[in-house]
Coordinates of C-alpha atoms and ligand atoms in Angstrom, one line a residue:
X359 CA 134.4 151.9 111.9
X360 CA 133.9 153.5 108.5
X361 CA 133.3 157.2 108.5
X362 CA 129.7 158.1 107.6
X363 CA 128.9 159.3 104.1
X364 CA 127.8 162.9 104.2
X365 CA 126.7 164.8 101.1
X366 CA 126.6 168.5 101.1
X367 CA 124.8 170.3 98.3
X368 CA 126.4 173.6 97.5
X369 CA 130.0 175.0 97.7
X370 CA 128.9 178.4 99.1
X371 CA 130.2 179.8 102.4
X372 CA 127.9 177.5 104.4
X373 CA 128.6 174.3 102.6
X374 CA 132.3 174.8 102.6
X375 CA 132.4 175.7 106.3
X376 CA 130.5 172.6 107.2
X377 CA 132.8 170.4 105.1
X378 CA 135.9 171.9 106.7
X379 CA 134.7 171.6 110.3
X380 CA 133.6 168.0 109.7
X381 CA 137.0 167.1 108.2
X382 CA 138.8 168.8 111.1
X383 CA 136.8 166.4 113.3
X384 CA 137.9 163.3 111.4
X385 CA 134.9 162.8 109.0
X386 CA 136.7 161.5 105.9
X387 CA 133.6 160.7 103.7
X388 CA 132.3 164.2 103.1
X389 CA 131.6 165.3 99.5
X390 CA 130.4 168.7 98.4
X391 CA 128.4 168.6 95.2
X392 CA 128.4 172.0 93.4
X393 CA 126.4 172.8 90.3
X394 CA 128.9 175.3 89.0
X395 CA 131.7 173.9 86.8
X396 CA 134.7 175.3 88.7
X397 CA 135.6 177.6 91.5
X398 CA 136.0 180.5 89.0
X399 CA 132.8 179.9 87.1
X400 CA 131.2 183.0 88.5
X401 CA 132.4 186.2 90.1
X402 CA 131.7 185.7 93.8
X403 CA 130.1 189.0 94.7
X404 CA 130.9 191.8 97.1
X405 CA 132.1 191.9 100.6
X406 CA 131.1 190.1 103.8
X407 CA 131.6 191.5 107.3
X408 CA 132.1 188.5 109.6
X409 CA 130.6 189.4 113.0
X410 CA 132.1 188.6 116.3
X411 CA 130.0 185.9 117.9
X412 CA 128.7 184.3 114.6
X413 CA 130.8 184.4 111.4
X414 CA 134.0 184.9 113.3
X415 CA 133.2 182.0 115.7
X416 CA 132.5 179.8 112.6
X417 CA 135.9 180.7 111.0
X418 CA 137.5 179.9 114.3
X419 CA 135.8 176.5 114.4
X420 CA 137.2 176.0 110.9
X421 CA 140.7 176.6 112.2
X422 CA 141.1 179.5 109.9
X423 CA 140.8 182.5 112.2
X424 CA 144.4 183.8 111.8
X425 CA 144.3 183.4 108.0
X426 CA 141.0 185.2 107.9
X427 CA 142.3 188.0 110.1
X428 CA 145.3 188.5 107.8
X429 CA 143.0 189.1 104.9
X430 CA 140.3 191.1 106.8
X431 CA 140.0 194.8 106.2
X432 CA 139.4 196.4 109.6
X433 CA 139.2 199.9 108.1
X434 CA 136.2 198.6 106.1
X435 CA 134.1 199.0 109.2
X436 CA 133.8 202.7 108.5
X437 CA 130.2 203.8 107.9
X438 CA 129.2 207.1 106.3
X439 CA 125.8 208.5 105.7
X440 CA 125.5 211.4 103.3
X441 CA 122.7 213.9 102.5
X442 CA 121.1 212.9 99.2
X443 CA 120.7 216.5 97.9
X444 CA 124.2 217.8 98.8
X445 CA 126.3 214.6 99.2
X446 CA 127.6 216.1 102.5
X447 CA 128.5 213.8 105.4
X448 CA 125.7 213.8 108.0
X449 CA 126.7 210.8 110.1
X450 CA 130.0 209.1 110.5
X451 CA 131.1 205.9 112.3
X452 CA 134.9 205.6 112.1
X453 CA 136.3 202.1 111.9
X454 CA 136.9 200.9 115.4
X455 CA 137.5 197.6 117.1
X456 CA 137.1 194.2 115.4
X457 CA 133.3 193.6 115.6
X458 CA 132.8 193.2 111.9
X459 CA 135.8 193.7 109.6
X460 CA 135.2 193.2 105.9
X461 CA 136.6 190.6 103.5
X462 CA 135.8 190.0 99.8
X463 CA 133.5 187.0 99.5
X464 CA 135.8 185.5 96.8
X465 CA 138.8 185.6 99.3
X466 CA 136.8 184.0 102.0
X467 CA 135.5 181.3 99.8
X468 CA 139.0 180.5 98.5
X469 CA 140.3 180.3 102.1
X470 CA 137.7 177.7 102.8
X471 CA 138.2 175.8 99.6
X472 CA 141.9 175.6 99.9
X473 CA 141.5 174.1 103.4
X474 CA 139.6 171.1 102.3
X475 CA 141.0 167.7 101.5
X476 CA 141.8 167.4 97.8
X477 CA 138.8 166.2 95.8
X478 CA 136.2 167.1 98.4
X479 CA 134.2 169.3 96.0
X480 CA 132.7 167.7 92.9
X481 CA 132.4 170.6 90.5
X482 CA 129.7 170.5 87.9
X483 CA 127.6 167.9 89.6
X484 CA 124.4 169.7 90.7
X485 CA 121.7 168.3 92.9
X486 CA 118.3 167.9 91.2
X487 CA 116.3 166.6 94.1
X488 CA 116.8 164.9 97.5
X489 CA 115.1 162.5 99.8
X490 CA 116.3 161.5 103.3
X491 CA 119.6 159.8 102.7
X492 CA 119.4 160.0 98.9
X493 CA 120.4 162.5 96.2
X494 CA 119.3 162.6 92.6
X495 CA 121.8 164.6 90.6
X496 CA 121.0 166.9 87.6
X497 CA 122.6 164.3 85.3
X498 CA 119.9 161.8 86.4
X499 CA 122.2 159.6 88.6
X500 CA 121.4 158.8 92.2
X501 CA 123.5 158.0 95.3
X502 CA 122.8 157.2 98.9
X503 CA 124.3 158.8 102.0
X504 CA 124.0 158.7 105.8
X505 CA 123.2 162.4 105.7
X506 CA 122.3 164.9 103.0
X507 CA 122.9 168.5 103.9
X508 CA 121.2 171.2 101.8
X509 CA 123.5 174.2 101.6
X510 CA 122.4 175.0 98.1
X511 CA 121.2 178.5 98.7
X512 CA 118.0 180.4 98.0
X513 CA 116.6 178.0 95.4
X514 CA 117.6 174.9 97.2
X515 CA 116.7 171.6 95.6
X516 CA 117.2 169.7 98.9
X517 CA 114.6 171.9 100.7
X518 CA 111.8 169.9 99.1
X519 CA 112.8 166.9 101.2
X520 CA 111.6 168.6 104.4
X521 CA 109.4 171.5 103.4
X522 CA 107.2 172.8 100.5
X523 CA 108.2 176.4 101.1
X524 CA 109.5 178.5 98.3
X525 CA 111.0 182.1 98.4
X526 CA 108.6 185.0 97.8
X527 CA 109.4 188.3 96.3
X528 CA 109.9 190.9 99.1
X529 CA 108.8 193.8 96.9
X530 CA 112.3 195.3 97.0
X531 CA 114.7 195.6 94.1
X532 CA 118.5 196.2 94.3
X533 CA 120.2 197.4 91.2
X534 CA 123.9 196.9 91.4
X535 CA 126.7 198.9 89.7
X536 CA 130.5 198.6 89.9
X537 CA 133.1 201.4 89.8
X538 CA 136.8 202.2 90.2
X539 CA 136.4 205.9 90.0
X540 CA 138.5 208.0 92.5
X541 CA 135.7 210.5 93.2
X542 CA 133.2 207.7 94.1
X543 CA 135.8 205.9 96.2
X544 CA 136.4 209.2 98.1
X545 CA 132.7 209.6 98.7
X546 CA 132.4 206.0 99.9
X547 CA 135.3 206.1 102.3
X548 CA 137.0 202.9 103.4
X549 CA 133.8 201.0 104.1
X550 CA 130.1 201.6 103.5
X551 CA 128.3 204.8 102.4
X552 CA 124.5 205.1 102.5
X553 CA 122.0 207.9 101.5
X554 CA 118.3 207.7 101.6
X555 CA 115.3 209.8 100.8
X556 CA 111.6 209.2 100.6
X557 CA 111.7 205.4 99.8
X558 CA 114.9 205.5 97.7
X559 CA 118.2 204.4 98.9
X560 CA 121.8 204.2 97.7
X561 CA 124.3 202.0 99.3
X562 CA 128.0 201.8 98.2
X563 CA 130.8 199.5 99.5
X564 CA 134.5 199.5 99.0
X565 CA 135.8 196.1 98.1
X566 CA 139.5 195.1 98.1
X567 CA 141.7 196.5 95.3
X568 CA 139.9 199.9 95.3
X569 CA 136.8 198.5 93.6
X570 CA 133.3 199.7 94.5
X571 CA 129.9 198.0 94.4
X572 CA 126.8 200.2 94.7
X573 CA 123.2 199.3 95.1
X574 CA 120.2 201.5 94.3
X575 CA 117.3 200.1 96.4
X576 CA 113.7 200.7 96.0
X577 CA 110.2 199.1 96.1
X578 CA 109.3 198.0 92.6
X579 CA 107.5 195.3 90.6
X580 CA 109.4 192.0 90.5
X581 CA 109.9 192.1 86.8
X582 CA 111.0 195.8 86.5
X583 CA 114.4 196.1 84.8
X584 CA 115.1 199.9 84.8
X585 CA 117.6 201.3 82.4
X586 CA 120.3 203.9 83.5
X587 CA 118.1 206.7 82.2
X588 CA 115.1 205.5 84.2
X589 CA 117.2 205.2 87.4
X590 CA 118.7 208.6 86.9
X591 CA 115.2 210.0 86.5
X592 CA 114.1 208.3 89.7
X593 CA 117.0 209.9 91.5
X594 CA 116.6 213.2 89.7
X595 CA 116.7 215.3 92.9
X596 CA 119.9 213.7 94.2
X597 CA 123.3 215.3 94.0
X598 CA 125.2 214.6 90.7
X599 CA 128.1 212.9 92.6
X600 CA 125.6 210.4 94.0
X601 CA 123.8 209.9 90.7
X602 CA 127.2 209.0 89.2
X603 CA 126.8 205.7 91.1
X604 CA 123.9 204.9 88.8
X605 CA 126.0 204.8 85.6
X606 CA 127.6 201.8 83.9
X607 CA 126.4 198.2 83.7
X608 CA 123.3 197.4 85.8
X609 CA 122.7 194.1 87.5
X610 CA 119.1 193.8 88.7
X611 CA 118.6 191.9 91.9
X612 CA 114.9 191.4 93.0
X613 CA 115.1 190.3 96.6
X614 CA 113.4 187.1 97.8
X615 CA 112.8 185.7 101.2
X616 CA 111.4 182.5 102.7
X617 CA 108.1 182.8 104.6
X618 CA 108.5 183.3 108.4
X619 CA 108.6 181.1 110.3
X620 CA 110.1 178.5 108.1
X621 CA 110.4 175.3 110.1
X622 CA 110.1 171.6 109.4
X623 CA 109.6 168.3 111.3
X624 CA 113.0 166.7 112.1
X625 CA 113.6 164.2 109.3
X626 CA 116.4 161.7 109.8
X627 CA 118.9 161.6 106.9
X628 CA 118.5 165.2 105.7
X629 CA 118.8 168.8 106.9
X630 CA 119.3 172.3 105.7
X631 CA 121.6 175.2 106.5
X632 CA 122.1 178.9 105.4
X633 CA 119.9 180.4 102.8
X634 CA 118.3 177.0 101.9
X635 CA 116.9 177.0 105.5
X636 CA 116.2 180.7 106.0
X637 CA 116.6 183.0 103.0
X638 CA 116.1 186.5 104.3
X639 CA 116.7 190.1 103.1
X640 CA 120.4 190.9 102.7
X641 CA 121.0 193.1 105.7
X642 CA 124.4 191.8 106.6
X643 CA 123.6 188.6 108.5
X644 CA 122.9 185.9 105.9
X645 CA 126.4 184.7 105.3
X646 CA 127.3 185.0 109.0
X647 CA 124.3 182.8 109.8
X648 CA 125.1 180.3 107.0
X649 CA 128.6 179.9 108.5
X650 CA 127.3 179.7 112.0
X651 CA 124.8 177.1 111.1
X652 CA 127.5 175.1 109.3
X653 CA 129.9 175.1 112.2
X654 CA 127.1 174.3 114.7
X655 CA 125.9 171.4 112.6
X656 CA 129.3 169.9 112.1
X657 CA 130.3 170.3 115.8
X658 CA 126.9 168.8 116.9
X659 CA 127.5 165.8 114.6
X660 CA 131.1 165.4 115.9
X661 CA 129.8 165.4 119.5
X662 CA 126.5 163.5 119.2
X663 CA 126.7 161.5 116.0
X664 CA 124.5 162.2 113.0
X665 CA 121.1 161.3 114.3
X666 CA 121.2 163.2 117.6
X667 CA 123.6 165.8 116.3
X668 CA 121.2 167.0 113.5
X669 CA 118.3 167.1 116.0
X670 CA 120.4 169.2 118.4
X671 CA 121.5 171.5 115.6
X672 CA 118.0 172.1 114.4
X673 CA 116.7 172.9 117.9
X674 CA 119.2 175.8 118.0
X675 CA 119.2 176.9 114.4
X676 CA 115.5 177.1 113.7
X677 CA 114.6 179.6 116.5
X678 CA 117.7 181.6 115.8
X679 CA 116.8 181.8 112.1
X680 CA 113.2 182.9 112.9
X681 CA 114.5 185.7 115.0
X682 CA 116.9 186.9 112.3
X683 CA 114.2 186.6 109.6
X684 CA 111.9 188.8 111.7
X685 CA 114.6 191.4 112.3
X686 CA 115.7 191.6 108.7
X687 CA 112.1 191.7 107.3
X688 CA 111.4 194.7 109.7
X689 CA 114.8 196.2 108.7
X690 CA 114.0 196.0 105.0
X691 CA 110.7 197.8 105.6
X692 CA 112.5 200.4 107.6
X693 CA 115.2 200.8 105.0
X694 CA 112.9 201.1 102.0
X695 CA 109.5 202.1 103.3
X696 CA 106.4 201.6 101.3
X697 CA 106.3 204.0 98.5
X698 CA 104.7 203.5 95.1
X699 CA 107.6 203.6 92.6
X700 CA 106.7 204.0 88.9
X701 CA 107.5 200.7 87.1
Ligands
LIG1474 C1 123.5 191.9 97.4 C2 123.7 191.0 98.6 C3 124.6 191.4 99.6 C4 124.8 190.6 100.8 N1 125.7 191.0 101.7 C5 125.8 190.3 102.8 C6 126.7 190.7 103.9 O1 127.3 191.8 103.8 N2 126.8 189.9 105.0 C7 126.1 188.7 105.1 O2 126.3 188.1 106.1 N3 125.3 188.3 104.1 C8 125.1 189.0 103.0 N4 124.3 188.6 102.0 C9 123.6 187.3 102.2 C10 124.5 186.2 101.8 O3 125.0 186.4 100.5 C11 123.8 184.8 101.9 O4 123.0 184.7 103.0 C12 124.9 183.7 101.9 O5 125.6 183.7 100.8 C13 124.2 182.3 102.1 O6 125.2 181.3 102.1 P1 124.8 179.8 101.6 O7 126.1 179.1 101.7 O8 123.7 179.4 102.4 O9 124.3 179.9 100.1 P2 125.0 180.5 98.8 O10 126.1 181.5 99.2 O11 123.9 180.9 97.9 O12 125.7 179.2 98.2 C14 125.0 178.2 97.6 C15 125.9 177.4 96.7 O13 125.1 176.3 96.2 C16 125.3 176.1 94.8 N5 124.0 175.5 94.3 C17 122.9 176.1 94.1 N6 122.0 175.2 93.6 C18 122.6 174.0 93.6 C19 122.3 172.7 93.2 N7 121.0 172.4 92.8 N8 123.2 171.7 93.3 C20 124.4 172.0 93.8 N9 124.9 173.2 94.1 C21 124.0 174.2 94.0 C22 125.5 177.6 94.4 O14 126.1 177.6 93.1 C23 126.4 178.1 95.5 O15 127.7 177.8 95.3 C24 124.1 189.4 100.9 C25 123.2 188.9 99.8 C26 123.0 189.8 98.7 C27 122.1 189.3 97.6

């Protein structure tokens, strides 16, 4: 019997995990269609802490647990909270156990990519739209498949095949900066440092190679693009060593989320996973869930076949996603409470 033809839109952590687990279970006709032109077309972002029970189980299902452990930074579990006015440490969680060690997103993605059969990913062939069992690519061509999996992230083009939902602005803006400075590294520690005060937050994370990413977080209008001077003015009461995180190039990241609950009627021939299914505020679970969805979907297909496997996967994934969406929406409100910020 020929192996079913499975199209996966998107070579993110979710899409690649799904392809890998399917291939491990003998599915030979799996193709990942990725809009970007190559694996290195874009810098892959910060760090991901894979949680025991979700992301770690997915990487185990992908047969890559030992390789992941060899790259994971267990010391990256350190959490520091500092006083915004004095920069003094007020809460400290030393890195203990192995619940959520950190890894650079680029390293994790490369681990998954290198594990796939050669030619699995079609780079530079983006999906424009999908219907059950059919993909129309951005170059206008179409192809048919036994199953189309939308793993194409927040602005998924596959999602329209099952749901009219689109992401909405959460009202919260992250402004990202990057640093290699010794003093800022010292303040951050080995893992994550946070400080918050009256609706403003600063959050810094050590990546591998002694690089840092920091995020200033606040409620603001969707189209606000503050300059360094405007940010420094907003954080005027903060300690100079913390305000130093607000210097350098700024990357503005307005945060979007899908409405809750986001569900759909089971539709044979197409399904979604990860952010395409349940985009939520980035409070440390999105990538874990994307990988967990991916492994669950692939394992369900391996056990029950495509038709029943997708149905079984959706019956587990959808309630789990709603629960995580509700928790992260509440967490975002808690993290950056309502406060009118000048825009
Ligand atoms: C600042 C920030 C920090 C975060 N930190 C964490 C964290 O610490 N832990 C955590 O668990 N989660 C974190 N998240 C959330 C996490 O990044 C996402 O939930 C996760 O990446 C979702 O994975 P995915 O595979 O579903 O989608 P994505 O990672 O978005 O991958 C989608 C892929 O599809 C491709 N694509 C898009 N459109 C098309 C198309 N039309 N055709 C073909 N390909 C397409 C994209 O190029 C991309 O390669 C964070 C998010 C942000 C914004």
